[in-house]
Coordinates of N, CA and C in Angstrom, one line a residue:
M246 N 108.1 -15.1 -21.4 CA 107.0 -16.1 -21.3 C 106.0 -15.7 -20.2
A247 N 106.6 -15.2 -19.0 CA 105.7 -14.8 -17.9 C 104.9 -13.6 -18.3
R248 N 105.4 -12.7 -19.1 CA 104.6 -11.5 -19.5 C 103.5 -11.9 -20.5
T249 N 103.9 -12.9 -21.4 CA 102.9 -13.4 -22.3 C 101.7 -14.1 -21.6
V250 N 102.0 -14.9 -20.6 CA 101.0 -15.6 -19.9 C 100.1 -14.5 -19.1
W251 N 100.8 -13.5 -18.5 CA 100.0 -12.5 -17.7 C 99.1 -11.7 -18.6
D252 N 99.6 -11.4 -19.8 CA 98.8 -10.6 -20.7 C 97.6 -11.3 -21.3
S253 N 97.5 -12.6 -21.2 CA 96.4 -13.3 -21.7 C 95.3 -13.4 -20.7
S254 N 94.1 -13.5 -21.1 CA 92.9 -13.7 -20.2 C 93.0 -15.0 -19.4
V255 N 93.5 -16.1 -20.1 CA 93.7 -17.4 -19.4 C 94.7 -17.2 -18.3
G256 N 95.8 -16.5 -18.6 CA 96.8 -16.3 -17.6 C 96.3 -15.6 -16.4
K257 N 95.5 -14.5 -16.6 CA 95.0 -13.7 -15.5 C 94.0 -14.6 -14.7
K258 N 93.2 -15.4 -15.4 CA 92.2 -16.2 -14.7 C 93.0 -17.3 -13.8
T259 N 94.1 -17.8 -14.4 CA 94.9 -18.7 -13.6 C 95.5 -18.1 -12.4
V260 N 96.0 -16.9 -12.5 CA 96.5 -16.2 -11.3 C 95.4 -16.0 -10.3
M261 N 94.2 -15.6 -10.8 CA 93.1 -15.4 -9.8 C 92.8 -16.7 -9.1
A262 N 92.8 -17.8 -9.9 CA 92.4 -19.1 -9.3 C 93.5 -19.6 -8.2
V263 N 94.8 -19.5 -8.6 CA 95.8 -19.9 -7.7 C 95.9 -19.0 -6.4
S264 N 95.8 -17.7 -6.6 CA 95.9 -16.8 -5.5 C 94.6 -17.0 -4.6
G265 N 93.5 -17.3 -5.2 CA 92.3 -17.5 -4.4 C 92.4 -18.7 -3.6
L266 N 92.9 -19.8 -4.1 CA 93.1 -21.0 -3.4 C 94.1 -20.9 -2.2
I267 N 95.1 -20.0 -2.4 CA 96.1 -19.8 -1.3 C 95.4 -19.1 -0.2
M268 N 94.5 -18.1 -0.6 CA 93.8 -17.4 0.5 C 92.8 -18.3 1.1
L269 N 92.2 -19.2 0.4 CA 91.2 -20.1 1.0 C 91.8 -21.0 2.0
L270 N 93.0 -21.5 1.7 CA 93.7 -22.3 2.7 C 94.0 -21.6 4.0
Y271 N 94.4 -20.3 3.8 CA 94.7 -19.5 5.0 C 93.4 -19.3 5.8
L272 N 92.3 -19.0 5.1 CA 91.0 -18.8 5.8 C 90.6 -20.0 6.6
V273 N 90.8 -21.2 6.1 CA 90.4 -22.4 6.8 C 91.2 -22.4 8.1
A274 N 92.5 -22.2 8.0 CA 93.4 -22.3 9.2 C 93.1 -21.1 10.1
H275 N 92.8 -20.0 9.6 CA 92.5 -18.8 10.4 C 91.2 -19.0 11.2
M276 N 90.2 -19.6 10.5 CA 88.9 -19.8 11.2 C 89.1 -20.8 12.4
I277 N 89.8 -21.9 12.1 CA 90.1 -22.9 13.2 C 90.8 -22.2 14.4
G278 N 91.7 -21.4 14.1 CA 92.4 -20.7 15.1 C 91.5 -19.7 15.9
N279 N 90.6 -19.0 15.2 CA 89.7 -18.1 15.8 C 88.8 -18.8 16.8
L280 N 88.4 -20.0 16.5 CA 87.4 -20.7 17.3 C 88.0 -21.2 18.6
K281 N 89.4 -21.1 18.7 CA 90.0 -21.3 20.0 C 89.6 -20.3 21.1
I282 N 89.0 -19.2 20.7 CA 88.6 -18.2 21.7 C 87.6 -18.8 22.6
Y283 N 86.8 -19.9 22.2 CA 85.9 -20.5 23.1 C 86.5 -21.3 24.2
F284 N 87.8 -21.5 24.1 CA 88.5 -22.3 25.2 C 89.0 -21.3 26.3
G285 N 88.8 -20.0 26.2 CA 89.2 -19.1 27.2 C 90.3 -18.2 26.8
A286 N 90.5 -17.2 27.7 CA 91.6 -16.2 27.4 C 93.0 -16.8 27.4
E287 N 93.3 -17.6 28.4 CA 94.6 -18.2 28.4 C 95.0 -19.0 27.2
E288 N 94.1 -19.8 26.8 CA 94.3 -20.7 25.6 C 94.5 -19.8 24.3
F289 N 93.6 -18.8 24.2 CA 93.6 -18.0 23.0 C 94.9 -17.1 22.9
N290 N 95.2 -16.6 24.1 CA 96.4 -15.7 24.1 C 97.7 -16.6 23.9
R291 N 97.7 -17.8 24.4 CA 98.8 -18.7 24.1 C 98.9 -19.0 22.6
Y292 N 97.8 -19.2 22.0 CA 97.8 -19.5 20.6 C 98.3 -18.3 19.8
G293 N 98.0 -17.1 20.2 CA 98.5 -15.9 19.6 C 100.0 -15.7 19.7
H294 N 100.5 -16.1 20.9 CA 102.0 -16.1 21.1 C 102.6 -17.2 20.2
W295 N 102.0 -18.3 20.1 CA 102.6 -19.4 19.3 C 102.8 -19.0 17.9
L296 N 101.8 -18.3 17.3 CA 101.9 -17.8 16.0 C 103.2 -17.0 15.7
R297 N 103.7 -16.4 16.7 CA 104.9 -15.5 16.6 C 106.2 -16.3 16.8
T298 N 106.1 -17.5 17.3 CA 107.3 -18.3 17.6 C 107.4 -19.6 16.8
V299 N 106.5 -19.7 15.8 CA 106.5 -20.9 14.9 C 107.9 -20.9 14.2
G300 N 108.5 -22.1 14.2 CA 109.8 -22.3 13.5 C 111.0 -22.0 14.3
E301 N 110.8 -21.5 15.5 CA 112.0 -21.2 16.4 C 112.6 -22.6 16.8
P302 N 114.0 -22.6 16.9 CA 114.9 -21.5 16.8 C 115.4 -21.3 15.4
F303 N 115.1 -22.2 14.4 CA 115.5 -22.0 13.1 C 115.1 -20.6 12.5
M304 N 113.8 -20.3 12.7 CA 113.3 -19.0 12.3 C 113.3 -18.1 13.5
H305 N 113.6 -16.8 13.3 CA 113.6 -15.8 14.3 C 112.2 -15.5 14.8
Y306 N 112.0 -14.8 15.9 CA 110.7 -14.4 16.4 C 109.9 -13.6 15.4
E307 N 108.8 -14.1 15.0 CA 107.8 -13.5 14.1 C 108.2 -13.7 12.6
W308 N 109.3 -14.3 12.3 CA 109.7 -14.4 10.9 C 108.7 -15.3 10.1
T309 N 108.3 -16.4 10.7 CA 107.3 -17.2 10.0 C 106.0 -16.5 9.8
L310 N 105.6 -15.7 10.8 CA 104.3 -15.0 10.7 C 104.4 -13.9 9.6
W311 N 105.6 -13.2 9.5 CA 105.8 -12.2 8.5 C 105.9 -12.9 7.1
L312 N 106.4 -14.1 7.0 CA 106.5 -14.8 5.7 C 105.1 -15.1 5.3
I313 N 104.2 -15.5 6.2 CA 102.8 -15.8 5.8 C 102.1 -14.5 5.4
R314 N 102.4 -13.4 6.1 CA 101.8 -12.1 5.7 C 102.2 -11.7 4.3
V315 N 103.5 -11.8 4.0 CA 104.0 -11.4 2.7 C 103.3 -12.3 1.6
V316 N 103.2 -13.6 1.8 CA 102.6 -14.5 0.8 C 101.1 -14.1 0.6
L317 N 100.4 -13.8 1.7 CA 99.0 -13.4 1.6 C 98.9 -12.0 0.9
A318 N 99.8 -11.1 1.2 CA 99.7 -9.8 0.6 C 99.9 -9.9 -0.9
V319 N 100.8 -10.7 -1.3 CA 101.1 -10.9 -2.7 C 99.9 -11.6 -3.4
A320 N 99.3 -12.6 -2.7 CA 98.1 -13.3 -3.2 C 96.9 -12.3 -3.4
V321 N 96.7 -11.5 -2.3 CA 95.6 -10.5 -2.4 C 95.8 -9.5 -3.5
L322 N 97.0 -9.0 -3.6 CA 97.3 -8.0 -4.7 C 97.2 -8.6 -6.1
A323 N 97.7 -9.9 -6.3 CA 97.6 -10.5 -7.6 C 96.1 -10.8 -7.9
H324 N 95.3 -11.2 -6.9 CA 93.9 -11.5 -7.1 C 93.2 -10.3 -7.5
A325 N 93.4 -9.2 -6.8 CA 92.7 -7.9 -7.0 C 93.0 -7.3 -8.4
V326 N 94.3 -7.3 -8.7 CA 94.8 -6.7 -10.0 C 94.2 -7.5 -11.2
S327 N 94.4 -8.9 -11.1 CA 93.9 -9.7 -12.2 C 92.4 -9.6 -12.4
A328 N 91.7 -9.5 -11.2 CA 90.2 -9.3 -11.3 C 89.8 -8.0 -11.9
Y329 N 90.5 -7.0 -11.5 CA 90.2 -5.6 -12.1 C 90.5 -5.6 -13.6
Q330 N 91.6 -6.1 -14.0 CA 92.0 -6.1 -15.4 C 91.1 -6.9 -16.3
L331 N 90.7 -8.1 -15.7 CA 89.7 -8.9 -16.5 C 88.4 -8.2 -16.6
S332 N 88.0 -7.5 -15.6 CA 86.7 -6.8 -15.6 C 86.7 -5.7 -16.6
R333 N 87.8 -4.9 -16.7 CA 88.0 -3.9 -17.7 C 88.0 -4.4 -19.1
R334 N 88.7 -5.6 -19.2 CA 88.8 -6.2 -20.6 C 87.4 -6.7 -21.0
D335 N 86.6 -7.2 -20.1 CA 85.3 -7.6 -20.4 C 84.4 -6.5 -20.9
I336 N 84.5 -5.3 -20.1 CA 83.7 -4.1 -20.5 C 84.1 -3.6 -21.9
K337 N 85.4 -3.6 -22.2 CA 85.8 -3.1 -23.5 C 85.4 -4.0 -24.6
A338 N 85.3 -5.3 -24.3 CA 84.9 -6.3 -25.3 C 83.4 -6.2 -25.7
R339 N 82.6 -5.7 -24.7 CA 81.2 -5.6 -24.9 C 80.7 -4.2 -24.4
P340 N 81.0 -3.2 -25.2 CA 80.7 -1.8 -24.7 C 79.2 -1.5 -24.8
D341 N 78.5 -2.3 -25.7 CA 77.0 -2.0 -25.9 C 76.2 -3.0 -25.0
T342 N 75.1 -2.5 -24.6 CA 74.2 -3.3 -23.8 C 73.5 -4.4 -24.7
Y343 N 73.2 -5.5 -24.1 CA 72.6 -6.6 -24.9 C 71.1 -6.2 -25.3
V344 N 70.8 -6.6 -26.5 CA 69.4 -6.4 -27.0 C 68.4 -7.3 -26.2
H345 N 68.8 -8.6 -26.0 CA 68.0 -9.5 -25.3 C 68.7 -9.7 -23.9
K346 N 67.9 -9.8 -22.9 CA 68.4 -10.0 -21.5 C 69.1 -11.3 -21.4
R347 N 70.3 -11.2 -20.7 CA 71.0 -12.5 -20.5 C 70.3 -13.3 -19.4
P348 N 70.6 -14.6 -19.4 CA 70.0 -15.4 -18.3 C 70.4 -14.9 -16.9
R349 N 69.5 -14.9 -16.0 CA 69.7 -14.3 -14.7 C 70.8 -15.1 -14.0
A350 N 71.9 -14.4 -13.6 CA 73.0 -15.1 -12.9 C 72.7 -15.2 -11.4
S351 N 73.4 -16.1 -10.8 CA 73.2 -16.3 -9.3 C 73.6 -15.0 -8.6
Y352 N 73.0 -14.9 -7.4 CA 73.3 -13.7 -6.6 C 74.8 -13.5 -6.3
A353 N 75.4 -14.7 -6.0 CA 76.9 -14.6 -5.7 C 77.6 -14.1 -7.0
T354 N 77.3 -14.6 -8.1 CA 78.0 -14.2 -9.4 C 77.8 -12.7 -9.6
R355 N 76.6 -12.2 -9.4 CA 76.3 -10.8 -9.7 C 77.0 -9.8 -8.7
T356 N 77.4 -10.4 -7.5 CA 77.9 -9.5 -6.5 C 79.4 -9.8 -6.2
M357 N 80.1 -10.5 -7.1 CA 81.5 -10.9 -7.0 C 82.3 -9.6 -6.9
R358 N 82.1 -8.7 -7.8 CA 82.9 -7.5 -7.8 C 82.7 -6.6 -6.6
W359 N 81.4 -6.4 -6.2 CA 81.2 -5.6 -5.0 C 81.7 -6.3 -3.8
G360 N 81.5 -7.6 -3.8 CA 82.0 -8.4 -2.7 C 83.5 -8.3 -2.5
G361 N 84.2 -8.3 -3.6 CA 85.7 -8.1 -3.6 C 86.0 -6.7 -3.0
V362 N 85.3 -5.7 -3.4 CA 85.6 -4.4 -2.8 C 85.3 -4.3 -1.3
I363 N 84.2 -4.9 -0.9 CA 83.8 -5.0 0.5 C 84.9 -5.7 1.3
L364 N 85.4 -6.8 0.8 CA 86.4 -7.6 1.5 C 87.8 -6.9 1.5
G365 N 88.1 -6.1 0.4 CA 89.3 -5.3 0.4 C 89.3 -4.3 1.5
L366 N 88.2 -3.6 1.6 CA 88.0 -2.6 2.7 C 88.1 -3.2 4.1
F367 N 87.4 -4.4 4.2 CA 87.4 -5.0 5.5 C 88.8 -5.4 5.9
I368 N 89.6 -5.9 5.0 CA 91.0 -6.4 5.3 C 91.8 -5.2 5.9
V369 N 91.6 -4.0 5.3 CA 92.3 -2.8 5.8 C 91.8 -2.5 7.3
W370 N 90.5 -2.5 7.5 CA 90.0 -2.2 8.8 C 90.4 -3.3 9.8
H371 N 90.4 -4.5 9.4 CA 90.7 -5.6 10.3 C 92.2 -5.6 10.8
V372 N 93.1 -5.2 9.8 CA 94.5 -5.1 10.2 C 94.7 -3.9 11.1
L373 N 94.0 -2.8 10.8 CA 94.2 -1.6 11.7 C 93.5 -1.8 13.0
D374 N 92.6 -2.7 13.1 CA 91.9 -2.9 14.4 C 92.6 -3.9 15.3
L375 N 92.9 -5.1 14.8 CA 93.4 -6.2 15.6 C 94.9 -6.5 15.4
T376 N 95.6 -5.9 14.4 CA 97.0 -6.1 14.3 C 97.8 -4.9 14.7
T377 N 97.5 -3.7 14.2 CA 98.2 -2.5 14.6 C 97.6 -1.8 15.8
G378 N 96.3 -2.0 16.0 CA 95.6 -1.4 17.0 C 95.2 0.1 16.8
T379 N 95.4 0.6 15.5 CA 95.2 2.0 15.2 C 93.8 2.4 15.4
V380 N 92.8 1.6 15.0 CA 91.4 2.0 15.1 C 90.7 1.2 16.2
H381 N 91.5 0.5 17.0 CA 90.9 -0.4 18.0 C 90.2 0.3 19.1
P382 N 89.0 -0.1 19.5 CA 88.2 0.6 20.6 C 88.7 0.1 21.9
G383 N 88.7 0.9 22.9 CA 88.9 0.5 24.3 C 90.3 0.3 24.7
G384 N 91.3 0.6 23.8 CA 92.7 0.5 24.2 C 93.3 -0.8 23.8
F385 N 94.1 -0.8 22.8 CA 94.7 -2.0 22.2 C 95.8 -2.6 23.2
Q386 N 95.7 -3.9 23.5 CA 96.7 -4.6 24.4 C 97.6 -5.5 23.6
E387 N 98.8 -5.1 23.5 CA 99.8 -6.0 22.7 C 100.0 -7.3 23.4
G388 N 99.9 -8.4 22.6 CA 100.1 -9.7 23.2 C 98.9 -10.3 23.9
R389 N 97.7 -9.6 23.8 CA 96.5 -10.1 24.5 C 95.3 -10.1 23.5
P390 N 95.4 -11.0 22.5 CA 94.4 -11.0 21.4 C 93.0 -11.3 21.9
Y391 N 92.9 -12.1 23.0 CA 91.5 -12.4 23.5 C 90.8 -11.1 23.9
Q392 N 91.5 -10.3 24.7 CA 90.9 -9.1 25.2 C 90.6 -8.1 24.0
N393 N 91.5 -8.1 23.0 CA 91.3 -7.2 21.9 C 90.1 -7.6 21.1
V394 N 89.9 -8.9 20.9 CA 88.7 -9.4 20.1 C 87.4 -9.1 20.9
V395 N 87.4 -9.3 22.2 CA 86.2 -9.0 23.0 C 85.9 -7.5 22.9
D396 N 87.0 -6.6 23.0 CA 86.7 -5.2 22.8 C 86.1 -4.9 21.5
T397 N 86.6 -5.4 20.4 CA 86.1 -5.1 19.1 C 84.6 -5.5 19.0
F398 N 84.3 -6.7 19.4 CA 82.9 -7.2 19.3 C 82.0 -6.8 20.4
S399 N 82.5 -5.9 21.3 CA 81.6 -5.3 22.3 C 81.0 -4.0 21.7
T400 N 81.4 -3.7 20.5 CA 80.8 -2.5 19.9 C 79.9 -2.9 18.8
W401 N 78.8 -2.1 18.6 CA 77.8 -2.5 17.5 C 78.4 -2.4 16.2
Y402 N 79.3 -1.4 15.9 CA 79.8 -1.2 14.6 C 80.8 -2.3 14.3
G403 N 81.6 -2.8 15.3 CA 82.5 -3.9 15.0 C 81.8 -5.1 14.6
N404 N 80.7 -5.4 15.2 CA 79.9 -6.6 14.8 C 79.3 -6.4 13.4
V405 N 78.8 -5.2 13.1 CA 78.1 -5.0 11.8 C 79.2 -5.2 10.7
I406 N 80.3 -4.5 10.9 CA 81.4 -4.6 9.8 C 81.8 -6.0 9.6
Y407 N 82.1 -6.7 10.7 CA 82.6 -8.1 10.6 C 81.6 -9.0 10.0
I408 N 80.3 -9.0 10.4 CA 79.3 -9.9 9.9 C 79.0 -9.7 8.5
V409 N 78.9 -8.4 8.1 CA 78.6 -8.1 6.7 C 79.8 -8.6 5.8
A410 N 81.0 -8.4 6.3 CA 82.2 -8.8 5.5 C 82.2 -10.3 5.4
M411 N 81.8 -11.1 6.4 CA 81.8 -12.5 6.4 C 80.7 -13.1 5.5
L412 N 79.6 -12.4 5.4 CA 78.5 -12.8 4.5 C 79.0 -12.6 3.1
A413 N 79.7 -11.5 2.8 CA 80.3 -11.2 1.5 C 81.3 -12.3 1.2
L414 N 82.1 -12.7 2.2 CA 83.1 -13.7 2.0 C 82.5 -15.0 1.6
G415 N 81.4 -15.4 2.2 CA 80.7 -16.6 1.9 C 80.3 -16.7 0.5
L416 N 79.7 -15.6 0.0 CA 79.2 -15.5 -1.4 C 80.4 -15.6 -2.4
H417 N 81.5 -14.9 -2.0 CA 82.7 -14.9 -2.8 C 83.3 -16.3 -2.9
I418 N 83.4 -17.0 -1.8 CA 83.9 -18.4 -1.9 C 83.0 -19.3 -2.6
R419 N 81.7 -19.2 -2.5 CA 80.7 -20.1 -3.1 C 80.9 -20.0 -4.6
H420 N 81.1 -18.8 -5.2 CA 81.3 -18.7 -6.6 C 82.7 -18.9 -7.0
G421 N 83.6 -18.3 -6.2 CA 85.0 -18.3 -6.6 C 85.7 -19.7 -6.6
F422 N 85.3 -20.6 -5.7 CA 85.9 -21.9 -5.6 C 85.5 -22.7 -6.9
W423 N 84.3 -22.7 -7.3 CA 83.8 -23.4 -8.5 C 84.5 -22.8 -9.7
S424 N 84.6 -21.5 -9.8 CA 85.3 -20.8 -10.9 C 86.7 -21.2 -11.0
A425 N 87.4 -21.3 -9.8 CA 88.8 -21.6 -9.8 C 89.0 -23.1 -10.3
A426 N 88.1 -24.0 -9.9 CA 88.2 -25.4 -10.3 C 88.0 -25.5 -11.8
Q427 N 87.1 -24.7 -12.4 CA 87.0 -24.7 -13.9 C 88.2 -24.2 -14.6
T428 N 88.8 -23.1 -14.0 CA 90.0 -22.5 -14.6 C 91.2 -23.4 -14.6
L429 N 91.3 -24.2 -13.5 CA 92.5 -25.1 -13.4 C 92.2 -26.5 -14.0
G430 N 91.1 -26.6 -14.6 CA 90.8 -27.9 -15.3 C 90.3 -29.0 -14.5
A431 N 89.8 -28.7 -13.3 CA 89.3 -29.7 -12.4 C 87.8 -30.0 -12.7
G432 N 87.2 -29.1 -13.3 CA 85.7 -29.3 -13.6 C 85.5 -30.2 -14.8
S433 N 84.3 -30.8 -14.8 CA 83.9 -31.6 -15.9 C 82.4 -31.9 -15.7
R434 N 81.7 -32.4 -16.7 CA 80.3 -32.6 -16.6 C 79.9 -33.6 -15.4
T435 N 80.8 -34.5 -15.1 CA 80.5 -35.5 -14.1 C 80.9 -34.9 -12.7
R436 N 81.9 -34.0 -12.7 CA 82.3 -33.5 -11.4 C 81.7 -32.2 -11.0
D437 N 81.0 -31.5 -11.8 CA 80.5 -30.1 -11.5 C 79.6 -30.1 -10.3
R438 N 78.7 -31.1 -10.2 CA 77.8 -31.2 -9.1 C 78.6 -31.3 -7.8
A439 N 79.6 -32.2 -7.8 CA 80.4 -32.4 -6.5 C 81.1 -31.1 -6.2
L440 N 81.7 -30.4 -7.2 CA 82.5 -29.2 -7.0 C 81.5 -28.1 -6.4
K441 N 80.3 -28.0 -7.0 CA 79.4 -27.0 -6.5 C 79.0 -27.3 -5.0
T442 N 78.8 -28.6 -4.7 CA 78.5 -29.0 -3.3 C 79.6 -28.6 -2.4
V443 N 80.9 -28.9 -2.8 CA 82.0 -28.6 -2.0 C 82.1 -27.0 -1.8
A444 N 81.8 -26.3 -2.8 CA 81.9 -24.8 -2.7 C 80.8 -24.3 -1.8
N445 N 79.6 -24.9 -1.8 CA 78.6 -24.5 -0.9 C 78.9 -24.8 0.5
V446 N 79.4 -26.0 0.8 CA 79.8 -26.4 2.1 C 80.9 -25.6 2.7
L447 N 81.9 -25.3 1.9 CA 83.0 -24.5 2.3 C 82.5 -23.1 2.7
A448 N 81.7 -22.5 1.8 CA 81.2 -21.2 2.1 C 80.4 -21.1 3.4
L449 N 79.5 -22.1 3.6 CA 78.7 -22.2 4.8 C 79.5 -22.3 6.0
L450 N 80.5 -23.3 6.0 CA 81.3 -23.6 7.2 C 82.2 -22.4 7.6
L451 N 82.8 -21.7 6.6 CA 83.7 -20.6 6.9 C 82.9 -19.4 7.3
T452 N 81.7 -19.1 6.7 CA 80.9 -18.0 7.2 C 80.4 -18.2 8.6
A453 N 79.9 -19.4 8.9 CA 79.4 -19.7 10.2 C 80.5 -19.7 11.2
G454 N 81.7 -20.3 10.9 CA 82.8 -20.3 11.8 C 83.3 -19.0 12.2
F455 N 83.4 -18.1 11.2 CA 83.9 -16.7 11.5 C 82.9 -15.9 12.3
I456 N 81.6 -16.0 11.9 CA 80.6 -15.3 12.6 C 80.4 -15.8 14.0
A457 N 80.7 -17.0 14.3 CA 80.6 -17.6 15.6 C 81.3 -16.8 16.7
V458 N 82.4 -16.1 16.3 CA 83.2 -15.3 17.2 C 82.5 -14.1 17.7
P459 N 82.0 -13.2 16.9 CA 81.2 -12.1 17.4 C 79.9 -12.5 18.1
V460 N 79.3 -13.6 17.6 CA 78.1 -14.0 18.2 C 78.4 -14.5 19.6
G461 N 79.5 -15.1 19.8 CA 79.9 -15.6 21.2 C 80.1 -14.4 22.1
V462 N 80.7 -13.3 21.6 CA 80.9 -12.1 22.4 C 79.5 -11.5 22.7
M463 N 78.7 -11.3 21.7 CA 77.4 -10.7 21.9 C 76.5 -11.4 22.9
T464 N 76.6 -12.7 22.9 CA 75.7 -13.5 23.8 C 76.4 -13.7 25.2
G465 N 77.6 -13.3 25.3 CA 78.2 -13.4 26.6 C 78.9 -14.7 26.9
V466 N 78.9 -15.6 25.9 CA 79.6 -16.9 26.0 C 81.1 -16.6 26.1
V467 N 81.6 -15.7 25.3 CA 83.0 -15.2 25.3 C 82.9 -13.8 25.9
S468 N 83.7 -13.7 27.0 CA 83.6 -12.4 27.7 C 84.9 -12.2 28.5

């Protein structure tokens, strides 16, 4: 039954919708945590330590954090695979170009695929920068996320990569949230306007919230 559901277009769209909502919940929590950087180094570093001790003593050190990482990795992989396969299926179904031009889609809709690629590349860079420290500038300091964040956004390329990715994220959420609602049956003629409003507000708040961190470093408010 699971294979039958996965092989269908409806099943793949459902996987995309559910995995997207899982990632959206994480992004909301992640943004709120990121904004703690405005309360100073001690507060932010303490928050970073707390993330590793959540659930103790029932959960071992970092077990909860790793559980969250595994769930997110599965969600990202499921989202990417289902999106790719749906895209290939759509291309095979319509190999010829349209005689008449189709109605002009929104900018977010037309850039969903490229936005997904940009976000995928960003995730790799973000992990290598602030989690493993592999590509981190200025010397990665284990257990001192405040200093590591300031180091990253003290470079021009760190700011450019992050801000471009967050703009792509905003467009992705704006279209993706509404699409997920339609797939999961939450949409209707009476609710579509409200769902689109929620999608726009979520996209705006998350984009602004995430970009506020590099802006804080660039303006010297966070230093």
